[in-house]
Amino acid sequence: MVVPKKISLKEFARRRFELIDLMEENSIAILPSANLVTRNSDTDHHFRQNSDFHYLTGFDEAESVIALVPGREHGECILFCQERDPSSEQWHGKVTGPERAMQLFGIDDAFPIADIDDILPGMIEGKTKLYYAMGSHDEFDGQVIAWDNSISNNPMSGSKPPGEFVQLDQHLHELRLFKSKQEIQVLRKASEITAVGHQRLMDKLVPGVYEYQLEAELLHAFASEGARFPAYPSIVGSGNNACILHYIQNEDQVKKGDLVLVDAGCEYQYYASDVTRTLPASGKFSKAQKELYSIVLKAQEAAIEMIQPGNHWNQSHETAVEIITEGLIELGLLAGERDELIESGAFKKFYMHRTGHWLGLDVHDVGEYKIDDEWRILEEGMVVTVEPGIYVLEDLEDVPAKYKGIGIRIEDDVLVTKRGHEVLTAMIPKTIEEIEQRMAHG
Ligand code: GLY
Ligand code: MN
Ligand code: MN
């Protein structure tokens, strides 16, 4: 049983009220929990609650369903969850049960999940709108359709199914995009723990170490600091592996002249951190590595400057692309006019991803990037990553040998504030001097 610690009950309740406020009269919203996934025979994968479900409840058990019914007399927030069963709890640990869910989680009304077929269709019946994220919950989609059909197929009873299904995600994800003070505190803590992990790794990085050993240093730090799991599989790529954007094999031995790209962040209290640093195995960048690193750093710092309320979402990407393209021309990796190389997409030979994404409960968090086909304007409370890179695969042709097999990305997490921004992960060494100093002194 997990009682919310960092995000208060009041805040979970506020989120539900906000969503209810956005719903139309005479409607119902339904959201299932995540499923427990079998790994093999009687062993399950670690359970992680669905982020939307967690956002609205803080209730992190499988086999649960939340229903929101604006204006319902016996309470607007209804939870279906597992009943307590001492013999099962002996094996799998405590569950909360409907009664305690009401006391501990501020839920208005709670029922055993085993009774959902008897109770929920009655709540759906007669509603004009059903808010539900159709297509996002494979098995549960069928159940929602079956409930809807059971109402339609019984016209003699005079009951009516909802006339309209509405995607729940739009409203909910818009709420999730703007982080509250409490969420920012939790994100700050996630950043601090991630910083401990990256710094521990820097202290252990020497030629000859295996990538998985470096990953172990990250995980040790995360778990020791109260964040048992990373927010996504850690990327520890040395040499040419750093050019593989989602390299998670982490199996090679680090060689003396390598750069090692480390993209790793913890998940703390359900909130993600997402940080990349690129480090010289020997403790010192070579001249060619410095040349490329300086371009990425300049691009990243300038792109971070674009994270301001009033600027649009794509400005940081556009800025990064301009600086990277200019830099690649100067080093002779690209030939031609900057704007033409951008227009034609030629820069993508070395920089083929976007400069960031929303960050929150999910590492690639929810929220629209465009509104009415226009890039979204940044507003206070949004959190983004800024993560430009340059990747020179070792088998690229027409590239000076000294740059081959070098992959660099630099990534920080940035909060949009009232008048500018705050880099939540600024404490992690990033400049050439800071990294070399940290690696020299430990
Ligand atoms: N770690 C995944 C990303 O940077 O987007
Ligand atoms: Mn990342
Ligand atoms: Mn990222």
CSV table of C-alpha atoms in Angstrom, one decimal, residues 46-49 51 189-191 193-195 197-198 201 212 214-236 247-248 250 262-275 359-364 413:
chain,number,residue,atom,x,y,z
A,46,HIS,CA,7.4,-4.5,-11.5
A,47,PHE,CA,4.0,-2.7,-11.4
A,48,ARG,CA,3.9,0.9,-12.4
A,49,GLN,CA,0.7,2.8,-12.3
A,51,SER,CA,0.4,8.1,-15.3
A,189,LYS,CA,14.2,16.2,-6.1
A,190,ALA,CA,14.3,13.9,-9.2
A,191,SER,CA,16.9,16.2,-10.7
A,193,ILE,CA,19.0,12.4,-7.4
A,194,THR,CA,19.9,12.2,-11.1
A,195,ALA,CA,22.8,14.6,-10.4
A,197,GLY,CA,24.0,9.4,-10.3
A,198,HIS,CA,25.8,11.3,-13.1
A,201,LEU,CA,29.4,7.7,-12.8
A,212,TYR,CA,27.1,-1.9,-17.8
A,214,LEU,CA,28.8,2.5,-15.4
A,215,GLU,CA,25.0,1.9,-15.7
A,216,ALA,CA,25.3,0.1,-12.3
A,217,GLU,CA,26.7,3.2,-10.8
A,218,LEU,CA,23.8,5.3,-11.9
A,219,LEU,CA,21.3,2.7,-10.6
A,220,HIS,CA,23.1,2.4,-7.3
A,221,ALA,CA,22.8,6.1,-6.8
A,222,PHE,CA,19.2,6.4,-7.9
A,223,ALA,CA,18.0,3.5,-5.6
A,224,SER,CA,20.2,4.6,-2.7
A,225,GLU,CA,18.6,8.1,-2.9
A,226,GLY,CA,15.0,6.7,-2.8
A,227,ALA,CA,14.4,6.5,-6.6
A,228,ARG,CA,14.3,2.7,-7.1
A,229,PHE,CA,13.9,2.8,-10.9
A,230,PRO,CA,15.2,4.9,-13.8
A,231,ALA,CA,12.6,6.9,-15.7
A,232,TYR,CA,13.7,5.0,-18.9
A,233,PRO,CA,16.4,2.5,-19.8
A,234,SER,CA,19.7,4.2,-19.3
A,235,ILE,CA,21.9,4.8,-22.3
A,236,VAL,CA,25.6,4.4,-21.7
A,247,TYR,CA,21.6,2.5,-27.5
A,248,ILE,CA,20.6,0.5,-24.4
A,250,ASN,CA,25.4,-1.1,-22.6
A,262,VAL,CA,25.3,8.9,-20.7
A,263,ASP,CA,21.6,9.6,-21.1
A,264,ALA,CA,20.0,8.6,-17.8
A,265,GLY,CA,17.5,10.0,-15.2
A,266,CYS,CA,15.7,8.6,-12.3
A,267,GLU,CA,12.0,8.4,-11.6
A,268,TYR,CA,11.1,9.9,-8.2
A,269,GLN,CA,7.6,9.7,-6.8
A,270,TYR,CA,6.4,9.0,-10.4
A,271,TYR,CA,8.2,12.0,-11.9
A,272,ALA,CA,10.9,11.7,-14.5
A,273,SER,CA,14.3,13.3,-14.9
A,274,ASP,CA,16.1,13.1,-18.2
A,275,VAL,CA,19.7,14.2,-18.5
A,359,LEU,CA,8.8,16.3,-19.1
A,360,GLY,CA,6.7,15.2,-16.2
A,361,LEU,CA,5.1,11.9,-15.1
A,362,ASP,CA,6.4,10.4,-18.3
A,363,VAL,CA,9.8,11.1,-19.7
A,364,HIS,CA,8.2,12.0,-23.1
A,413,ASP,CA,15.6,19.7,-17.8
